[in-house]
Amino acid sequence: MAADYPTMKTAEIRSAYLNFFESKGCKLYPSSSLVPDDPSLLLANAGMNQFKEFYQGKKVMKEIGACSCQKCVRTNDIDIIGADGRHASFFEMLGNFAFGGVTKEQACTWAYELITEVFKLPKDRLYFTVFTEDDETESVWRSLGVPADHITRLGEDDNFWAAGPTGPCGPCSEIYFDLGEEVGCGCPDCAPGCDCDRFLEFWNLVFTQYDGQEDGTLAPLPTKNIDTGMGLERMAAIMQGVQSNYETDVMRDLISVGERLSGKSYKENAESDLSLRIIADHSRSVTFMIADGILPSNEGRGYVLRRLLRRAVMHAHKLGIEGAFLSNYVDAIVRLMGHVYPEVVDNRELVERVILSEEERFGVTLRQGQAYLADALEKLEGTVLDGATAFTLHDTYGFPVEITEEICADANITVDKEGFEACMDQQRERARAATKDDAEAAWSTYGG
Ligand code: GLY
């Protein structure tokens, strides 16, 4: 599909966005670390994370607002990453933020100006959603010239946004790009919110006015705020006239790394395309997580890292890539993104060392684990793999249980997660007892 508007590279979009908001008086902030300064969050998942205390009124910004390009990791839908062109575990989020000094009308006007005058997107392909009860935002979009049939009202599931279970949140309004009738389901009432691929959401404007409490209630915030998030890769797909984030300049370069290593060509085979996309995505999460000081482990963010890294290794094996390979992706990431994120340049050696050690550890047991699982599946009666087998795969062969689940799902088998968790609990109990014995032995040696 040739775009009927100017094309822009990812780096150009990033600069144009940030320059635009700086020109409006917003202060440019660098991305914060993927490790949030906030115990309620495992990993940075939105540009607003680093501004939480400004929303809560605990800190005051002297500028009218802020803007940033934030590195984010979201893993809630990890098993569909790569299966479509839109989901990713790692992405960059362009955002502008204000804490009382910018009205809803101003925020929408800036957004409209940026997309129609800077990015020059055709107005007839822009669609908007607003929260069911939000008459004000609908009338702002209408006053900017958006026709009524380009605005859809949606409920809480689509148009109420929060970074996590607690913290600043509020109703939102999303901006969509119409990729064309030919891409969609063809239903006469197809509109943003439809499950088909026709309307691509690329910018979310959140009107942050509540602070979600532990008990689920919403306390009003001291000011009415703005928090917007534009997925850079999605915007790049629009600006480059391609259907998928993986076909944009940066992601396509990472796919080429996999093509070179595997000898497979992208867009020739659905199964290898999936693996090429998964590794292109996961390599970015893994590189940036380690560059921010996260190490593979069996819990918390270290577990997320381990799971992504091992999933990438598994897919490399599927592609026939032998031995350690991820450092090739690190090279490309440093080349493509190091100018924006100096931490990947500064910590490159650490990243490569940690990745190599994890690749080697998992590489040793992967084949045996795969054979063990294949054997278990062959002998299986019924459609549920028992928890003890999943536990052995985890404990002896280093298979994160989610990877076992994914392999099983391909054969329409589920995993007994409760049984698996029971085995994990027993192991923790054994470890606790062993630690206690050691402590008592140490006490009798040194204290007795
Ligand atoms: N903080 C707005 C978003 O992530 O959509």
Coordinates of C-alpha atoms and ligand atoms in Angstrom, one line a residue:
M1 CA 0.0 0.0 0.0
A2 CA 1.6 3.3 -1.1
A3 CA 1.0 6.0 1.5
D4 CA -0.9 9.1 0.2
Y5 CA 1.1 11.3 2.6
P6 CA 4.8 11.9 3.2
T7 CA 6.8 8.9 4.6
M8 CA 9.0 9.3 7.7
K9 CA 11.6 7.1 9.3
T10 CA 11.2 6.0 13.0
A11 CA 14.0 8.5 14.1
E12 CA 12.3 11.4 12.2
I13 CA 8.9 10.7 13.8
R14 CA 10.6 10.6 17.3
S15 CA 12.3 13.9 16.7
A16 CA 9.3 15.6 15.1
Y17 CA 7.0 14.6 18.0
L18 CA 9.4 15.8 20.7
N19 CA 10.3 19.0 18.9
F20 CA 6.7 19.8 18.5
F21 CA 5.9 19.5 22.2
E22 CA 9.1 21.3 23.1
S23 CA 8.0 24.2 20.9
K24 CA 4.7 24.3 22.9
G25 CA 6.7 24.8 26.1
C26 CA 6.9 21.2 27.4
K27 CA 10.2 20.1 29.0
L28 CA 11.9 17.2 27.3
Y29 CA 12.7 14.3 29.7
P30 CA 14.9 11.4 28.8
S31 CA 13.3 8.0 29.1
S32 CA 13.3 6.6 32.6
S33 CA 14.8 3.2 33.4
L34 CA 12.8 0.1 32.7
V35 CA 13.1 -0.5 36.4
P36 CA 10.4 1.9 37.8
D37 CA 11.0 3.9 40.9
D38 CA 7.6 2.6 42.1
P39 CA 7.0 -0.6 44.0
S40 CA 3.6 -1.0 42.5
L41 CA 5.0 -1.6 39.0
L42 CA 7.3 -4.5 37.8
L43 CA 8.5 -2.8 34.7
A44 CA 8.1 0.7 33.0
N45 CA 5.0 0.3 30.9
A46 CA 4.1 3.9 29.9
G47 CA 5.6 7.4 29.6
M48 CA 3.6 8.6 32.6
N49 CA 5.3 6.3 35.1
Q50 CA 8.2 8.7 35.8
F51 CA 5.7 11.6 36.4
K52 CA 3.5 9.8 39.0
E53 CA 4.4 12.2 41.8
F54 CA 3.6 15.2 39.6
Y55 CA 0.1 13.8 39.0
Q56 CA -0.3 13.2 42.7
G57 CA 0.6 16.8 43.5
K58 CA 3.7 15.7 45.5
K59 CA 6.0 17.4 43.0
V60 CA 5.4 20.6 41.0
M61 CA 6.8 21.2 37.5
K62 CA 7.5 24.8 36.6
E63 CA 7.1 24.2 32.9
I64 CA 3.6 23.9 31.3
G65 CA 4.2 20.2 30.9
A66 CA 6.6 17.5 29.8
C67 CA 7.3 15.2 26.8
S68 CA 9.4 12.1 26.4
C69 CA 10.1 9.0 24.4
Q70 CA 9.9 6.2 27.0
K71 CA 11.1 2.6 26.6
C72 CA 8.4 0.3 27.8
V73 CA 8.0 -3.5 28.4
R74 CA 4.6 -5.0 28.5
T75 CA 4.2 -8.8 28.7
N76 CA 0.6 -9.3 29.5
D77 CA 0.0 -10.7 26.0
I78 CA 3.4 -12.3 25.4
D79 CA 1.9 -15.4 23.7
I80 CA 0.4 -13.4 20.9
I81 CA 3.6 -11.3 20.3
G82 CA 4.7 -12.0 16.7
A83 CA 1.4 -13.6 15.8
D84 CA 0.1 -10.3 14.6
G85 CA 1.9 -7.1 13.5
R86 CA 0.9 -5.0 16.4
H87 CA 1.9 -6.5 19.7
A88 CA 5.4 -6.3 21.1
S89 CA 7.0 -6.8 24.5
F90 CA 9.3 -3.8 23.9
F91 CA 8.2 -0.6 22.4
E92 CA 8.9 3.1 22.5
M93 CA 6.1 5.4 23.7
L94 CA 6.0 9.0 22.7
G95 CA 4.1 11.1 25.2
N96 CA 3.2 14.6 26.4
F97 CA 2.1 15.2 30.0
A98 CA 0.7 18.1 32.0
F99 CA -0.3 18.5 35.6
G100 CA -3.1 21.1 35.7
G101 CA -1.5 23.6 33.3
V102 CA -3.1 22.3 30.0
T103 CA -6.8 21.9 29.3
K104 CA -8.4 18.9 27.6
E105 CA -9.2 21.3 24.7
Q106 CA -5.6 22.4 24.4
A107 CA -4.3 18.8 24.5
C108 CA -6.7 17.7 21.7
T109 CA -5.9 20.7 19.6
W110 CA -2.1 20.0 19.9
A111 CA -2.7 16.4 19.0
Y112 CA -4.8 17.3 15.9
E113 CA -2.2 19.9 14.8
L114 CA 0.6 17.4 15.1
I115 CA -1.0 14.6 13.1
T116 CA -2.5 16.8 10.4
E117 CA 0.1 19.5 10.0
V118 CA 3.4 17.9 10.9
F119 CA 2.7 14.2 10.0
K120 CA 0.2 15.4 7.4
L121 CA -2.1 12.5 7.8
P122 CA -5.2 12.7 5.6
K123 CA -8.1 13.9 7.8
D124 CA -10.6 11.5 6.2
R125 CA -8.6 8.6 7.5
L126 CA -8.5 9.8 11.1
Y127 CA -11.1 8.4 13.6
F128 CA -11.6 9.1 17.3
T129 CA -13.1 7.4 20.3
V130 CA -14.3 9.1 23.5
F131 CA -15.4 7.7 26.9
T132 CA -19.1 7.0 27.0
E133 CA -19.9 9.9 29.3
D134 CA -17.4 12.4 27.9
D135 CA -19.5 15.0 26.0
E136 CA -16.8 17.6 26.4
T137 CA -14.1 15.7 24.4
E138 CA -16.5 14.9 21.7
S139 CA -17.4 18.6 21.3
V140 CA -13.7 19.5 21.2
W141 CA -13.0 17.0 18.3
R142 CA -16.1 18.3 16.6
S143 CA -14.9 21.9 16.9
L144 CA -11.6 20.9 15.3
G145 CA -13.6 19.8 12.3
V146 CA -13.9 16.0 12.9
P147 CA -17.2 14.8 11.4
A148 CA -19.6 13.1 13.8
D149 CA -19.3 9.8 12.0
H150 CA -15.6 9.7 12.7
I151 CA -16.2 9.7 16.5
T152 CA -17.2 6.5 18.5
R153 CA -18.2 6.3 22.2
L154 CA -16.7 3.4 24.0
G155 CA -16.9 2.2 27.6
E156 CA -14.4 1.5 30.4
D157 CA -12.7 -1.4 28.7
D158 CA -11.5 0.7 25.8
N159 CA -11.6 4.3 27.1
F160 CA -10.5 4.3 30.7
W161 CA -6.7 4.0 31.2
A162 CA -4.5 3.1 34.2
A163 CA -0.8 2.0 34.3
G164 CA -1.5 -0.6 36.9
P165 CA -4.1 -1.5 39.6
T166 CA -3.3 1.6 41.6
G167 CA -2.2 5.1 40.8
P168 CA -3.1 8.0 38.5
C169 CA -5.8 7.1 35.9
G170 CA -8.8 8.5 34.0
P171 CA -11.0 8.4 31.0
C172 CA -9.3 8.6 27.6
S173 CA -9.8 9.4 24.0
E174 CA -8.0 7.4 21.3
I175 CA -7.0 8.3 17.8
Y176 CA -7.1 5.7 15.0
F177 CA -5.9 5.5 11.4
D178 CA -8.1 3.9 8.8
L179 CA -6.0 1.3 7.0
G180 CA -8.7 0.9 4.4
E181 CA -11.8 -1.2 3.8
E182 CA -9.8 -4.0 2.2
V183 CA -8.0 -4.6 5.5
G184 CA -11.1 -5.0 7.6
C185 CA -14.0 -7.3 8.2
G186 CA -16.2 -5.6 5.7
C187 CA -19.1 -5.2 8.1
P188 CA -21.2 -2.1 7.4
D189 CA -20.9 -1.0 11.1
C190 CA -17.1 -1.6 11.3
A191 CA -15.6 1.2 13.4
P192 CA -12.8 1.7 16.0
G193 CA -13.3 -0.9 18.7
C194 CA -14.1 -3.6 16.1
D195 CA -11.9 -6.7 16.5
C196 CA -10.7 -6.5 12.9
D197 CA -7.5 -4.8 11.7
R198 CA -9.0 -1.9 9.7
F199 CA -8.7 0.8 12.4
L200 CA -5.2 1.1 14.0
E201 CA -5.1 2.9 17.3
F202 CA -1.9 4.9 17.5
W203 CA -2.5 7.7 20.1
N204 CA -4.2 7.6 23.5
L205 CA -5.0 10.8 25.3
V206 CA -5.7 10.2 28.9
F207 CA -7.4 12.8 31.1
T208 CA -5.9 11.7 34.3
Q209 CA -8.1 12.9 37.1
Y210 CA -8.2 10.0 39.6
D211 CA -5.7 8.2 41.9
G212 CA -6.7 4.5 42.1
Q213 CA -6.5 3.3 45.6
E214 CA -5.6 -0.2 47.0
D215 CA -9.2 -0.8 47.9
G216 CA -10.3 -0.1 44.3
T217 CA -11.8 3.3 44.9
L218 CA -10.9 6.3 42.8
A219 CA -9.7 9.4 44.7
P220 CA -9.8 12.7 42.8
L221 CA -6.4 14.1 42.0
P222 CA -5.6 17.7 43.0
T223 CA -5.5 18.8 39.3
K224 CA -7.0 17.8 36.0
N225 CA -4.1 16.3 34.0
I226 CA -3.0 15.2 30.6
D227 CA -1.1 12.0 29.8
T228 CA -0.8 10.9 26.2
G229 CA 0.9 7.8 24.7
M230 CA 1.7 7.3 21.0
G231 CA 3.2 4.0 20.1
L232 CA 6.2 4.9 18.0
E233 CA 6.3 1.6 16.1
R234 CA 2.6 1.9 15.2
M235 CA 3.1 5.5 14.1
A236 CA 6.1 4.3 12.0
A237 CA 3.9 1.7 10.4
I238 CA 1.4 4.4 9.4
M239 CA 4.1 6.8 8.2
Q240 CA 5.8 4.1 6.2
G241 CA 2.6 2.8 4.7
V242 CA 3.2 -0.8 5.9
Q243 CA 0.7 -3.1 7.6
S244 CA 2.8 -4.3 10.5
N245 CA 5.2 -2.8 13.0
Y246 CA 7.7 -5.5 12.0
E247 CA 7.9 -4.0 8.5
T248 CA 9.0 -0.6 9.8
D249 CA 12.6 0.4 9.3
V250 CA 14.0 -0.5 12.7
M251 CA 12.1 -3.8 13.2
R252 CA 12.8 -4.8 9.6
D253 CA 16.5 -4.4 10.2
L254 CA 16.3 -6.7 13.2
I255 CA 14.3 -9.3 11.1
S256 CA 17.2 -9.1 8.6
V257 CA 19.6 -10.2 11.4
G258 CA 17.5 -13.4 11.8
E259 CA 17.4 -13.9 8.0
R260 CA 21.1 -13.7 7.8
L261 CA 21.7 -16.1 10.7
S262 CA 19.1 -18.6 9.6
G263 CA 19.3 -18.4 5.8
K264 CA 15.5 -18.1 5.8
S265 CA 13.8 -15.2 4.0
Y266 CA 11.1 -13.2 5.6
K267 CA 7.6 -13.6 4.1
E268 CA 8.2 -17.0 2.7
N269 CA 6.9 -19.2 5.4
A270 CA 4.4 -18.4 8.1
E271 CA 6.1 -20.5 10.8
S272 CA 9.6 -19.0 10.3
D273 CA 8.2 -15.5 9.9
L274 CA 6.7 -15.9 13.4
S275 CA 10.0 -16.9 14.9
L276 CA 11.8 -14.1 13.1
R277 CA 9.3 -11.6 14.5
I278 CA 9.5 -13.1 18.0
I279 CA 13.3 -12.9 18.1
A280 CA 13.3 -9.3 16.7
D281 CA 11.0 -8.2 19.4
H282 CA 12.4 -10.2 22.4
S283 CA 16.0 -9.2 21.5
R284 CA 15.1 -5.6 22.2
S285 CA 13.4 -6.3 25.6
V286 CA 16.3 -8.5 26.7
T287 CA 19.0 -6.0 25.6
F288 CA 17.3 -3.0 27.3
M289 CA 16.3 -4.9 30.5
I290 CA 19.9 -6.0 31.1
A291 CA 21.3 -2.6 30.2
D292 CA 19.0 -1.2 33.0
G293 CA 20.5 -3.7 35.5
I294 CA 18.0 -6.6 35.4
L295 CA 19.5 -10.1 35.6
P296 CA 17.8 -13.4 34.7
S297 CA 16.3 -15.1 37.7
N298 CA 13.4 -17.2 38.8
E299 CA 11.2 -14.4 40.1
G300 CA 9.9 -10.9 39.4
R301 CA 11.4 -8.9 36.5
G302 CA 14.4 -11.3 36.3
Y303 CA 11.9 -14.1 35.5
V304 CA 10.3 -11.9 32.8
L305 CA 13.8 -11.4 31.3
R306 CA 14.6 -15.1 31.5
R307 CA 11.3 -16.1 29.9
L308 CA 11.8 -13.7 27.0
L309 CA 15.4 -14.7 26.5
R310 CA 14.7 -18.4 26.6
R311 CA 11.7 -18.0 24.3
A312 CA 14.0 -16.2 21.8
V313 CA 16.5 -19.1 22.1
M314 CA 13.7 -21.6 21.5
H315 CA 12.6 -19.8 18.3
A316 CA 16.2 -19.5 17.1
H317 CA 16.5 -23.4 17.4
K318 CA 13.2 -23.6 15.4
L319 CA 14.9 -21.5 12.7
G320 CA 17.9 -23.8 12.7
I321 CA 20.2 -21.2 14.3
E322 CA 22.8 -23.1 16.3
G323 CA 24.8 -21.8 19.3
A324 CA 24.8 -18.4 20.8
F325 CA 23.4 -15.9 18.4
L326 CA 21.8 -13.0 20.3
S327 CA 24.9 -10.8 20.4
N328 CA 24.2 -10.2 16.6
Y329 CA 21.0 -8.6 17.6
V330 CA 22.7 -6.5 20.3
D331 CA 25.1 -5.2 17.6
A332 CA 22.1 -4.1 15.5
I333 CA 20.2 -2.6 18.5
V334 CA 23.3 -0.6 19.5
R335 CA 23.6 0.6 15.9
L336 CA 19.9 1.4 15.4
M337 CA 19.0 2.8 18.8
G338 CA 22.2 3.6 20.7
H339 CA 22.0 7.3 19.7
V340 CA 18.7 7.6 21.6
Y341 CA 19.5 5.3 24.5
P342 CA 23.2 5.6 25.5
E343 CA 22.8 3.0 28.2
V344 CA 22.8 0.2 25.6
V345 CA 26.2 1.5 24.3
D346 CA 27.6 2.0 27.8
N347 CA 26.5 -1.4 29.1
R348 CA 27.0 -3.3 25.9
E349 CA 29.7 -5.6 27.4
L350 CA 27.5 -6.5 30.4
V351 CA 24.5 -7.2 28.1
E352 CA 26.6 -9.5 25.9
R353 CA 28.0 -11.3 28.9
V354 CA 24.7 -11.9 30.6
I355 CA 23.0 -13.0 27.4
L356 CA 25.8 -15.4 26.5
S357 CA 25.8 -17.0 29.9
E358 CA 22.0 -17.5 29.8
E359 CA 22.1 -18.8 26.2
E360 CA 24.8 -21.3 27.1
R361 CA 22.9 -22.5 30.2
F362 CA 19.7 -23.0 28.4
G363 CA 21.4 -24.3 25.2
V364 CA 22.7 -27.3 27.2
T365 CA 19.3 -28.5 28.3
L366 CA 17.0 -27.3 25.6
R367 CA 17.3 -30.3 23.3
Q368 CA 17.0 -32.8 26.1
G369 CA 14.0 -30.9 27.5
Q370 CA 12.4 -30.9 24.1
A371 CA 12.9 -34.6 23.8
Y372 CA 11.5 -35.2 27.3
L373 CA 8.4 -33.1 26.5
A374 CA 7.9 -34.8 23.1
D375 CA 8.0 -38.2 24.9
A376 CA 5.6 -37.0 27.6
L377 CA 3.2 -35.7 24.9
E378 CA 3.4 -38.9 23.0
K379 CA 2.5 -41.0 26.0
L380 CA -0.2 -38.6 27.2
E381 CA -3.7 -39.8 27.5
G382 CA -6.2 -37.0 27.5
T383 CA -5.5 -33.3 26.9
V384 CA -3.8 -32.1 30.1
L385 CA -0.1 -32.4 30.8
D386 CA 0.4 -33.1 34.5
G387 CA 2.1 -30.5 36.8
A388 CA 4.9 -32.8 37.8
T389 CA 6.1 -33.1 34.2
A390 CA 5.9 -29.3 33.7
F391 CA 7.9 -29.0 37.0
T392 CA 10.6 -31.3 35.8
L393 CA 10.9 -29.3 32.6
H394 CA 11.2 -26.2 34.7
D395 CA 13.6 -27.6 37.3
T396 CA 15.8 -29.9 35.3
Y397 CA 15.7 -28.4 31.8
G398 CA 15.1 -24.8 32.5
F399 CA 11.8 -24.5 30.7
P400 CA 9.8 -21.6 32.0
V401 CA 6.3 -23.1 32.5
E402 CA 4.8 -20.6 30.0
I403 CA 7.1 -22.0 27.3
T404 CA 5.9 -25.5 28.1
E405 CA 2.3 -24.2 27.9
E406 CA 3.0 -22.7 24.5
I407 CA 4.5 -25.9 23.1
C408 CA 1.6 -27.8 24.5
A409 CA -0.9 -25.4 23.1
D410 CA 0.4 -26.1 19.6
A411 CA -0.8 -29.7 20.2
N412 CA -4.1 -28.6 21.8
I413 CA -2.9 -29.7 25.2
T414 CA -3.2 -27.6 28.4
V415 CA -0.9 -27.8 31.4
D416 CA -2.1 -28.5 34.9
K417 CA -0.9 -25.2 36.4
E418 CA -2.2 -26.0 39.9
G419 CA -0.3 -29.2 39.9
F420 CA 2.8 -27.3 38.7
E421 CA 2.4 -24.7 41.4
A422 CA 2.0 -27.4 44.1
C423 CA 5.3 -28.9 43.0
M424 CA 6.9 -25.4 43.1
D425 CA 5.5 -24.9 46.7
Q426 CA 7.0 -28.3 47.7
Q427 CA 10.3 -27.3 46.3
R428 CA 10.2 -23.9 48.2
E429 CA 9.4 -25.8 51.4
R430 CA 12.3 -28.2 50.9
A431 CA 14.6 -25.2 50.2
R432 CA 13.4 -23.4 53.4
A433 CA 13.9 -26.5 55.5
A434 CA 17.4 -26.9 54.0
T435 CA 18.3 -23.3 54.8
K436 CA 17.0 -23.8 58.3
D437 CA 19.2 -26.9 58.8
D438 CA 22.2 -25.0 57.4
A439 CA 21.5 -22.1 59.7
E440 CA 21.2 -24.4 62.7
A441 CA 24.4 -26.2 61.7
A442 CA 26.2 -22.9 61.3
W443 CA 24.9 -21.7 64.7
S444 CA 26.1 -24.9 66.4
T445 CA 29.5 -24.5 64.7
Y446 CA 30.0 -20.8 65.5
G447 CA 27.7 -20.1 68.4
G448 CA 27.9 -23.3 70.3
Ligands
GLY1 N1 -0.4 6.5 29.2 C1 -1.2 6.4 28.1 C2 -1.0 5.1 27.4 O1 -0.1 4.4 27.7 O2 -1.8 4.7 26.6

